Short mmCIF file of C-alpha atoms in Angstrom, two decimals:
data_model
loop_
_atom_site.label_atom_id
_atom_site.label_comp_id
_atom_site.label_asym_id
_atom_site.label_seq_id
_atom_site.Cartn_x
_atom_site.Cartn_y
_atom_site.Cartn_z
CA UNK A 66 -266.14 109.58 -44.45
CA UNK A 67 -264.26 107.87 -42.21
CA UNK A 68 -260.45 106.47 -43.39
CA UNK A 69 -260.68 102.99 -45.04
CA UNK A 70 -257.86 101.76 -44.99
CA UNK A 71 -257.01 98.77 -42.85
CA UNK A 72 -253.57 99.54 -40.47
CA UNK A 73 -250.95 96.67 -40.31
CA UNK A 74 -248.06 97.02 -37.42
CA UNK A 75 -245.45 95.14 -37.57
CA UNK A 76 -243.32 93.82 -34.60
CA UNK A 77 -239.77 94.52 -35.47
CA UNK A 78 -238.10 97.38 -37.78
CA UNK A 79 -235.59 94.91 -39.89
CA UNK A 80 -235.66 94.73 -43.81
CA UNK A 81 -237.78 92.59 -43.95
CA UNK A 82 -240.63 95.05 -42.33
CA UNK A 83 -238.62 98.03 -44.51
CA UNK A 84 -239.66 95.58 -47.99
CA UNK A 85 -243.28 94.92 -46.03
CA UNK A 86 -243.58 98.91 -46.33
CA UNK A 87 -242.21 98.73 -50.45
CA UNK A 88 -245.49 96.23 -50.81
CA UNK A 89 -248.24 98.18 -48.94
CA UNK A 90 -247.47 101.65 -50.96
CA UNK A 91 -248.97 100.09 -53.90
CA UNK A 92 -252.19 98.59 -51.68
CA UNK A 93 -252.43 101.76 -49.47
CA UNK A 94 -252.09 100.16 -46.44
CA UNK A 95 -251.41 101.88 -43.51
CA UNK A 96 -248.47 99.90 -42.05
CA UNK A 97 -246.46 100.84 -38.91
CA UNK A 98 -243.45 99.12 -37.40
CA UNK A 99 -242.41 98.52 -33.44
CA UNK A 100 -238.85 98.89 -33.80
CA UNK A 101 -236.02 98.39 -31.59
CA UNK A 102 -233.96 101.35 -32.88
CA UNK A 103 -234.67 104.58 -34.66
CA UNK A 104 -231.48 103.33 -37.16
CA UNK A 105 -233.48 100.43 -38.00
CA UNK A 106 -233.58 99.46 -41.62
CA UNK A 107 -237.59 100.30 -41.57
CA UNK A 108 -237.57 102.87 -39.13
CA UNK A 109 -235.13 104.79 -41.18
CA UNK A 110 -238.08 105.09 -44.02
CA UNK A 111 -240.88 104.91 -41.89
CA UNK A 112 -243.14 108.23 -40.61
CA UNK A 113 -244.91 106.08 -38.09
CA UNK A 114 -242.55 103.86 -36.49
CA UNK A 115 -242.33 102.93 -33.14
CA UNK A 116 -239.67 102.34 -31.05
CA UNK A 117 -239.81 99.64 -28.42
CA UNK A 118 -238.48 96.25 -27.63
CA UNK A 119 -240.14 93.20 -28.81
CA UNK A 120 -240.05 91.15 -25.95
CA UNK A 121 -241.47 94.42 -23.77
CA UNK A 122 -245.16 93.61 -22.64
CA UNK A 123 -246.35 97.16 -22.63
CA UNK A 124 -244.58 98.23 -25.37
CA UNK A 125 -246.16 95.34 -27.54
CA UNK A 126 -249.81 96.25 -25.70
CA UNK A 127 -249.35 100.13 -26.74
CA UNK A 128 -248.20 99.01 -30.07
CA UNK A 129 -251.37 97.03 -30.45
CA UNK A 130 -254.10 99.52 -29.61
CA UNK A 131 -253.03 100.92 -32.35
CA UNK A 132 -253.32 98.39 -34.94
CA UNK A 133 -255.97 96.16 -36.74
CA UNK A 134 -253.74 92.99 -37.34
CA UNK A 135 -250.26 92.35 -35.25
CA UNK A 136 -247.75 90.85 -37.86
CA UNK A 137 -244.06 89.78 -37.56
CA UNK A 138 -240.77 90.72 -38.77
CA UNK A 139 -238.56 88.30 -36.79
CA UNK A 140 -239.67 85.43 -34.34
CA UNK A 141 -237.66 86.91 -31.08
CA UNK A 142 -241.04 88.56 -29.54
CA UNK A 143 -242.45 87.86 -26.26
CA UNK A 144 -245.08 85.65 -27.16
CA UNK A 145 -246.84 85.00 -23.76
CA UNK A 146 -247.60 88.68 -24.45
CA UNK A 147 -248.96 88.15 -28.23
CA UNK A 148 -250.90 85.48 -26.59
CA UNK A 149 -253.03 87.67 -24.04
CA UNK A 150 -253.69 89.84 -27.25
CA UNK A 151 -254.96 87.57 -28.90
CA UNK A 152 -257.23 86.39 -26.54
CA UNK A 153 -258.32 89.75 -25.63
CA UNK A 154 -259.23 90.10 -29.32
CA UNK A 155 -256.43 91.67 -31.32
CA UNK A 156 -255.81 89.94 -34.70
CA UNK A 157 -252.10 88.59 -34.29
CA UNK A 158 -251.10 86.68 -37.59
CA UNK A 159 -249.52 84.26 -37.94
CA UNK A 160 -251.09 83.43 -34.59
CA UNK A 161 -249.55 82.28 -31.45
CA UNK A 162 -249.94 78.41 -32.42
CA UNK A 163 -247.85 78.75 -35.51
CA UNK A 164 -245.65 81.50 -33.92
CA UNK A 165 -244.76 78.93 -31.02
CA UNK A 166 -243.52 76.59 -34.16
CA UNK A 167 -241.19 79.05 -35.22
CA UNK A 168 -239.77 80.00 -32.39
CA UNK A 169 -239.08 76.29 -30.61
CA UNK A 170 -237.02 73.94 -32.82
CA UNK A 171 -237.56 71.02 -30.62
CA UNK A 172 -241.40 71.77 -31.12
CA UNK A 173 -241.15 71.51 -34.65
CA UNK A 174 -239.23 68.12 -34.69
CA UNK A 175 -242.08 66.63 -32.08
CA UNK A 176 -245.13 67.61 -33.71
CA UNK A 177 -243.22 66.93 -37.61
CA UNK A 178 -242.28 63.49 -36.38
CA UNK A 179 -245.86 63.19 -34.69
CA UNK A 180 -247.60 63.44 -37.59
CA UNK A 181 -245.30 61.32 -39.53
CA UNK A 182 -243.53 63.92 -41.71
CA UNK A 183 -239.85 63.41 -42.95
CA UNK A 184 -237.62 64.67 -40.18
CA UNK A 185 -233.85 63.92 -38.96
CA UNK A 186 -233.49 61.35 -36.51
CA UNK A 187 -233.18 63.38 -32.93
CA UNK A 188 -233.49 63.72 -29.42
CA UNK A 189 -234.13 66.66 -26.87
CA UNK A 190 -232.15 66.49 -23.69
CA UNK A 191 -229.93 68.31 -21.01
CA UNK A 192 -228.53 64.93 -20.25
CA UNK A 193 -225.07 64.99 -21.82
CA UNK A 194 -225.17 61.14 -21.67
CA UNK A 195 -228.50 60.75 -23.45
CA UNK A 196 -226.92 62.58 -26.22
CA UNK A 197 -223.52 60.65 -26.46
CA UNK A 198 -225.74 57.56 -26.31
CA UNK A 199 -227.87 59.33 -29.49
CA UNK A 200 -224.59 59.82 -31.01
CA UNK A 201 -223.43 56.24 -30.47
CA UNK A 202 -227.01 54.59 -31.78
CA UNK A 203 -226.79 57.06 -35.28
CA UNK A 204 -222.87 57.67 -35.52
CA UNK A 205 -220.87 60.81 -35.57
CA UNK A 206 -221.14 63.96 -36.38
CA UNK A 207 -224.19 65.26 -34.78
CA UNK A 208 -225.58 68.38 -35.20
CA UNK A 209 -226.21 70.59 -31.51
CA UNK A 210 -228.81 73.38 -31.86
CA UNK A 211 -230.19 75.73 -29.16
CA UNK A 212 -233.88 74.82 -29.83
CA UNK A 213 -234.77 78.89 -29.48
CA UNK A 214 -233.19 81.93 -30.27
CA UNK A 215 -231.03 81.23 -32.80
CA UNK A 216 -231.03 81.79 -36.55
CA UNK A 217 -228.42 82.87 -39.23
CA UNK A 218 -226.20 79.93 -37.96
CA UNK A 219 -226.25 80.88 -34.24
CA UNK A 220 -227.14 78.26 -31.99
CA UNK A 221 -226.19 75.33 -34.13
CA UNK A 222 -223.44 73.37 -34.27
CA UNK A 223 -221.82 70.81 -36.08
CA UNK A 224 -220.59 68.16 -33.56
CA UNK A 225 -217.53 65.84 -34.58
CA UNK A 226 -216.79 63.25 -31.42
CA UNK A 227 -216.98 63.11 -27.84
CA UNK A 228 -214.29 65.95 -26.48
CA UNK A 229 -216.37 68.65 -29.25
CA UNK A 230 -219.65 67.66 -27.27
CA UNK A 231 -218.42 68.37 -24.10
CA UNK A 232 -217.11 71.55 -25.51
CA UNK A 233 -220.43 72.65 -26.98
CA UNK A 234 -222.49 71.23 -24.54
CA UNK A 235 -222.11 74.15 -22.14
CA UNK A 236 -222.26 76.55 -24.58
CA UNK A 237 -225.43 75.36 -25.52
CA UNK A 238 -226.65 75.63 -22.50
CA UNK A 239 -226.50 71.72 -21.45
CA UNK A 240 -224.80 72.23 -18.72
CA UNK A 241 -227.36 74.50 -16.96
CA UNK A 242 -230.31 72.07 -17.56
CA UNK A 243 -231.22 73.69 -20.54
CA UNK A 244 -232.20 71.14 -23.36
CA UNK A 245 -230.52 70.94 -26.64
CA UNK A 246 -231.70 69.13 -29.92
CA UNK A 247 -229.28 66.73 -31.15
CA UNK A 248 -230.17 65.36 -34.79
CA UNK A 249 -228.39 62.60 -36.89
CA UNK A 250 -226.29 64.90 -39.21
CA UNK A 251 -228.50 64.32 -42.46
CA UNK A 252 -226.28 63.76 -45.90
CA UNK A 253 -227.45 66.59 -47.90
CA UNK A 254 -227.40 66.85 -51.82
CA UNK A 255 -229.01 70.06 -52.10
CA UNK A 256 -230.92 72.08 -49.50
CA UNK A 257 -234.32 73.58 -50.67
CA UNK A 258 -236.96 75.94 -49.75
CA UNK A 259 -240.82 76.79 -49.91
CA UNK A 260 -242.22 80.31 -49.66
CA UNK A 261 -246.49 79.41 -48.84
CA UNK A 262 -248.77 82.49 -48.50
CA UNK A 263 -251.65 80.81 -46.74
CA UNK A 264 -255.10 83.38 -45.45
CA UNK A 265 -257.22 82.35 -42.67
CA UNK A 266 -259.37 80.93 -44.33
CA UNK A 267 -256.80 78.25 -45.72
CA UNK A 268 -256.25 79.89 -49.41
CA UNK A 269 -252.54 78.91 -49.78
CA UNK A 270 -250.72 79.97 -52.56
CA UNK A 271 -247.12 78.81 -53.04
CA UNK A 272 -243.73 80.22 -55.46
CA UNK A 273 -241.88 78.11 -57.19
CA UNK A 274 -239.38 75.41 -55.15
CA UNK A 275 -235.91 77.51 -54.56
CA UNK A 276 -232.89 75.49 -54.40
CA UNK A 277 -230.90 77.83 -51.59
CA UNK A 278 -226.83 77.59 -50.57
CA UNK A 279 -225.66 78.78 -47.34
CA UNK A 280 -222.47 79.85 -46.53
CA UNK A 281 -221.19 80.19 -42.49
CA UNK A 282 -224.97 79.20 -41.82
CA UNK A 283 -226.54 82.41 -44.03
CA UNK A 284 -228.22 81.80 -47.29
CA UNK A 285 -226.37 83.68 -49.85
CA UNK A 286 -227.42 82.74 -52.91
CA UNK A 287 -230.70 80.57 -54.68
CA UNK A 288 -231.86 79.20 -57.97
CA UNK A 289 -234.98 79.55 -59.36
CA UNK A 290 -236.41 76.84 -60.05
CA UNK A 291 -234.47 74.39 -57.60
CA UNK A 292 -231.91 72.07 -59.64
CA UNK A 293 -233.73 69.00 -58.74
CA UNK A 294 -235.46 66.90 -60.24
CA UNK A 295 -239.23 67.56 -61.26
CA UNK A 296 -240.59 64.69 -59.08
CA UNK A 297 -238.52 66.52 -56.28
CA UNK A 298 -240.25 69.96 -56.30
CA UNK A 299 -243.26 68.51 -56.67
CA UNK A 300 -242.92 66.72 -53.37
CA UNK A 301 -241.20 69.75 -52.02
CA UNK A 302 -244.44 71.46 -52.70
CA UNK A 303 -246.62 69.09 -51.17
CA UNK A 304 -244.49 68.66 -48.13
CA UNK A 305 -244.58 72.59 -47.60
CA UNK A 306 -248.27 72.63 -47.90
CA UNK A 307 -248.88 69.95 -44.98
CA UNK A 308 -246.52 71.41 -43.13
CA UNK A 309 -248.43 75.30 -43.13
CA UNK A 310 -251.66 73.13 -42.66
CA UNK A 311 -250.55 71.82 -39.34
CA UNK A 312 -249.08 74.98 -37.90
CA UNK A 313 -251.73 77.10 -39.10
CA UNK A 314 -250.01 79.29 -40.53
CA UNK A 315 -251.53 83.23 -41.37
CA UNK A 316 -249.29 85.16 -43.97
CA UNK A 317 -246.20 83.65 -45.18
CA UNK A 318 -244.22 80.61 -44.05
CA UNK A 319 -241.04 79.56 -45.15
CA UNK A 320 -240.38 75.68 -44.94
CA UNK A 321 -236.84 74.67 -45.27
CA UNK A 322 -235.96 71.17 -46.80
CA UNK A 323 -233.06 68.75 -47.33
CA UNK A 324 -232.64 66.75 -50.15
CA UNK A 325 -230.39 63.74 -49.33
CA UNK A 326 -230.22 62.59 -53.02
CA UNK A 327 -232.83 59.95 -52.09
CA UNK A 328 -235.27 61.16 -49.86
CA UNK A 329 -236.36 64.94 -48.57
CA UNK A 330 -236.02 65.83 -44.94
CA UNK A 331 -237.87 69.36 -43.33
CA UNK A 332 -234.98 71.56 -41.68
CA UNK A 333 -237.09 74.57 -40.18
CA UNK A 334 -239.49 76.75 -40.93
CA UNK A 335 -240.10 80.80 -40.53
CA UNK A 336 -243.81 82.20 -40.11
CA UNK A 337 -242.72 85.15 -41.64
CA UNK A 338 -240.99 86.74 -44.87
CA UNK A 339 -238.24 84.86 -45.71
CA UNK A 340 -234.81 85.59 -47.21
CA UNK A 341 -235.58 82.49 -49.33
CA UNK A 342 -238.45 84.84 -51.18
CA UNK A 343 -236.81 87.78 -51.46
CA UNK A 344 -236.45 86.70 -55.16
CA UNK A 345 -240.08 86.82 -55.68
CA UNK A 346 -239.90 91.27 -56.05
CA UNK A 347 -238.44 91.31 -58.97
CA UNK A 348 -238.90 87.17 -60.40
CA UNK A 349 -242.64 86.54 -59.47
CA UNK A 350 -245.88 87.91 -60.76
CA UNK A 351 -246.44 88.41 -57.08
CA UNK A 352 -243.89 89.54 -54.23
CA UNK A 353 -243.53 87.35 -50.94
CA UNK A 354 -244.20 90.85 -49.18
CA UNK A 355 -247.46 91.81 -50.70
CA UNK A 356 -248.66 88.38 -50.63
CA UNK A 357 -247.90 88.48 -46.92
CA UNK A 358 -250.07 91.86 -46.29
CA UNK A 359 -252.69 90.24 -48.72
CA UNK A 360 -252.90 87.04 -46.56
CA UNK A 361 -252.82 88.93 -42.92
CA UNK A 362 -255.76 91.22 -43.99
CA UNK A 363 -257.99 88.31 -45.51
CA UNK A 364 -257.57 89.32 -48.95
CA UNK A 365 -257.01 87.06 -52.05
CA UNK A 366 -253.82 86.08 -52.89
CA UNK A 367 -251.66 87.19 -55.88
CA UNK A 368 -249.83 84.36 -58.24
CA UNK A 369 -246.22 83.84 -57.24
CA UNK A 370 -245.20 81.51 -60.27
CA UNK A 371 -241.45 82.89 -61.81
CA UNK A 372 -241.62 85.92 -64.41
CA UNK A 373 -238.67 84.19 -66.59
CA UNK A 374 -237.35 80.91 -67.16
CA UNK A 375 -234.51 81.13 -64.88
CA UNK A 376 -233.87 83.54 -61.50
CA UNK A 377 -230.67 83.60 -59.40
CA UNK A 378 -230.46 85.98 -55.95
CA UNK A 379 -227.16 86.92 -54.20
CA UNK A 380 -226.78 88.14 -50.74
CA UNK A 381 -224.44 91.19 -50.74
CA UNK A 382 -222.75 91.24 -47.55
CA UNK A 383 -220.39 93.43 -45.66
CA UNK A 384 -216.74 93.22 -47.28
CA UNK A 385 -213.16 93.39 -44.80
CA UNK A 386 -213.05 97.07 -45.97
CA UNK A 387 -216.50 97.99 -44.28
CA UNK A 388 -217.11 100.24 -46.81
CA UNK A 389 -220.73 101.20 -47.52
CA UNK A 390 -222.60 99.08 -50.46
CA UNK A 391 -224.19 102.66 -51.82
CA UNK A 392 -220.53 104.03 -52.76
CA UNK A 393 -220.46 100.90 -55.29
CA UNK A 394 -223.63 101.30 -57.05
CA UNK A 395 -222.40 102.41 -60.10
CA UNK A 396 -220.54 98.93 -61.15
CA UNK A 397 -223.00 97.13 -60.03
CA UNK A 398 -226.16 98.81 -61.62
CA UNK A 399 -223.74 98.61 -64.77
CA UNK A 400 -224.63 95.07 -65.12
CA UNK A 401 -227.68 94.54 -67.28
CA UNK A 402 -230.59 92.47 -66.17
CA UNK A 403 -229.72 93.16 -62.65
CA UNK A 404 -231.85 94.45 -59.18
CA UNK A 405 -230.08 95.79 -56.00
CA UNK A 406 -232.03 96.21 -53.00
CA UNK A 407 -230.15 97.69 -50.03
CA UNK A 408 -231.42 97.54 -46.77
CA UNK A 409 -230.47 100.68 -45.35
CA UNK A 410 -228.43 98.98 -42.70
CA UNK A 411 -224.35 100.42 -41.68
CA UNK A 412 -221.83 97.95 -43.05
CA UNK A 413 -219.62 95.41 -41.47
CA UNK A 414 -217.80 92.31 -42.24
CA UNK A 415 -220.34 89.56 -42.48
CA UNK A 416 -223.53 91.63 -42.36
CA UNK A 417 -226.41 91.01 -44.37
CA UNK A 418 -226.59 94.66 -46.29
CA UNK A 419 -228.97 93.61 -49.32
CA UNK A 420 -229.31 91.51 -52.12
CA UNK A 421 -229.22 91.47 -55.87
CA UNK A 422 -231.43 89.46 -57.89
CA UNK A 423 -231.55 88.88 -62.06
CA UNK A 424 -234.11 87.18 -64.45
CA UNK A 425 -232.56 85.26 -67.72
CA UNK A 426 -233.06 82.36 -69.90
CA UNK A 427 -230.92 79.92 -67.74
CA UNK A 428 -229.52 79.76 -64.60
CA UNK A 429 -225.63 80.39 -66.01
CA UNK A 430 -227.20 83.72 -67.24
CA UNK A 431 -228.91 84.76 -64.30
CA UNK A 432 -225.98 84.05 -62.03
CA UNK A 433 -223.73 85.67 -63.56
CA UNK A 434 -225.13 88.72 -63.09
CA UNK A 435 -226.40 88.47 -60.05
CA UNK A 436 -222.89 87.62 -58.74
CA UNK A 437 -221.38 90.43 -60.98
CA UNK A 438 -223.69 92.95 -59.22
CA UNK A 439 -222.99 91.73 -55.55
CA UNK A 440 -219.45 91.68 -56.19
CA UNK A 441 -219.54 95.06 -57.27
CA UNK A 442 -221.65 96.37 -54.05
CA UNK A 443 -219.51 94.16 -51.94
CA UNK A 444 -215.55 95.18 -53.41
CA UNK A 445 -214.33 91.36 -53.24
CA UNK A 446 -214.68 88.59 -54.95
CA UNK A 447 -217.55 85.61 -53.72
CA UNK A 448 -218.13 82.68 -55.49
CA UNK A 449 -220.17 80.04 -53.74
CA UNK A 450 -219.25 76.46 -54.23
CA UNK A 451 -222.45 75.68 -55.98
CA UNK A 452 -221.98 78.58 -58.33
CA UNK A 453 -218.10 77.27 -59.20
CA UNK A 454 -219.81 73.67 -59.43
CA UNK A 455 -221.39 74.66 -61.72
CA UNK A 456 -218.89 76.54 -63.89
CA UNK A 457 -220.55 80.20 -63.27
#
């Protein structure tokens, strides 16, 4: 009898394809990874991975023959390339159309604003002059982004006056005739997230509104449920929904929100896993991760309401000392209530290494914790400015 079971590659070898590979073990899913190194956090527990660059035509083609659905594990991929696959007849989920969303910031503000959705105020120009004359209509600062390629932080900037502009202008790229996305700098109360699971055939399924907090442009730490009010989640929710509707998203999408205190704005989305769901393994009936293989292969989708009352997740990062996060378990899996995931990935100052998440009856509980835990794996001591708002 011929082999069943449905194979899954996925372009890139990060953690997020490494906690893909966690998910499809329990489905028995064959899943493979195109990675760009064998030390890759997935290729390091992988059999089958491959190693190639993303943005490498024939590596992608060879990588496809292979498979039965093309999935993601970062947006930097070669899409022109995805695009011929698809129309050869490879499955590619998210798909190209929603993929091209992801990866073009300026795209997402046109179409957002074209369909009348809640987005900052911007423009998208080389013209140095345009954008002074942007800054001058909707006062300073402005925020500067890179419309592709960035992420973590990179490629966006937050713009005080005149002489900064100039400054960033050709790093941006400005200067070269490349055009950069200037937005009104948006007053923002709290900034939020939606994790969507959406199938082909438009079954969406959505976890609970995070609230997230970002620190040097990285998330590194959320609350489960989002400290907002009710009414705010709800149209959160709703936002997220039309948002995945018009992209078309396949698998998961991440939509990224501000809340001004008044009104909600949409800040990006990812078609992919998203460090905004990484909660969801250990706080949701179902994981971001299997809901995303579930989703890519047509199959129905799992609940992802929260397992507890309360959930808190904290990045664990690389501490000045660069020692490894493993030498630390011990104090940290001393902490009851508590989950580590490492990603397999060699430390250094500033790199995302894991993430710890807990489950309690309120959100004082759960951070605590959590933060206990990731300031054991990390050897200093990180409190976010949320967290010490709030007297955690």
């Amino acid at each position: 009898m011929d082999d069943p079971r449905p194979t899954i590659g996925i372009v890139g070898g990060g953690q997020l394809a490494r906690m893909c590979w966690q998910a499809a073990i329990g489905l028995d899913v064959d899943l493979r990874v195109l990675a760009s190194r064998p030390d890759d956090a997935a290729a390091t527990v992988m059999t089958r991975a491959v190693i190639g660059a993303a943005d490498d035509p024939d590596a992608l083609r060879r990588f496809a023959a292979d498979c039965d659905v093309l999935t993601l594990d970062h947006e930097l991929v070669d899409r022109d390339t995805l695009a011929s696959l698809e129309s050869a007849g490879h499955v590619v989920r998210p798909g190209t159309t929603a993929l091209r969303h992801a990866q073009d910031k300026a795209l997402q503000r046109h179409t957002f604003a074209g369909a009348g959705l809640p987005v900052p105020a911007f423009v998208v120009t080389a013209d140095i002059g345009v954008a002074e004359a942007f800054a001058g209509e909707h006062g300073w600062p402005v925020m500067c982004k890179r419309p592709r390629g960035g992420y973590d932080g990179r490629g966006v900037w937050r713009v005080a006056d005149r002489a900064e502009l100039t400054q960033v202008w050709s790093e941006a790229g400005g200067d070269d005739g490349v055009d950069v996305l200037v937005e009104r700098c948006v007053p923002i109360a709290t900034e939020l997230a939606v994790v969507v699971a959406r199938r082909p055939g438009g079954q969406r399924v959505a976890a609970p509104v995070v609230e997230t907090v970002q620190h040097d442009g990285m998330l590194r730490e959320l609350f489960v449920p989002a400290r907002v009010p009710g009414t705010v989640r709800r149209d959160a929710a709703r936002l997220a929904a039309r948002v995945v509707e018009l992209v078309g998203a396949v698998g998961i999408c991440a939509v990224e929100l501000f809340w001004t205190g008044d009104a909600l704005q949409i800040n990006e989305i990812a078609t992919r896993p998203h460090n905004s769901g990484h909660w969801t393994i250990d706080g949701a009936a179902t994981s971001q991760f299997e809901n995303h293989l579930r989703a890519v292969l047509d199959l129905p989708l799992g609940s992802m309401d929260a397992t507890g009352p309360a959930v808190c997740s904290v990045n664990v990062v690389g501490g000045p000392d660069g020692a490894w996060p493993q030498s630390r378990l011990r104090s940290a899996l001393g902490v009851p209530g508590v989950h580590v995931h490492l990603y397999g990935k060699g430390p250094r100052p500033g790199r995302k290494l894991g993430h710890v998440t807990a489950v309690a009856e309120d959100h004082a509980g759960a951070a605590r914790h959590a933060h206990a835990a990731a300031d054991a794996l990390m050897g200093v001591r990180h409190r976010s400015t949320a967290a010490e708002a709030a007297g955690l």
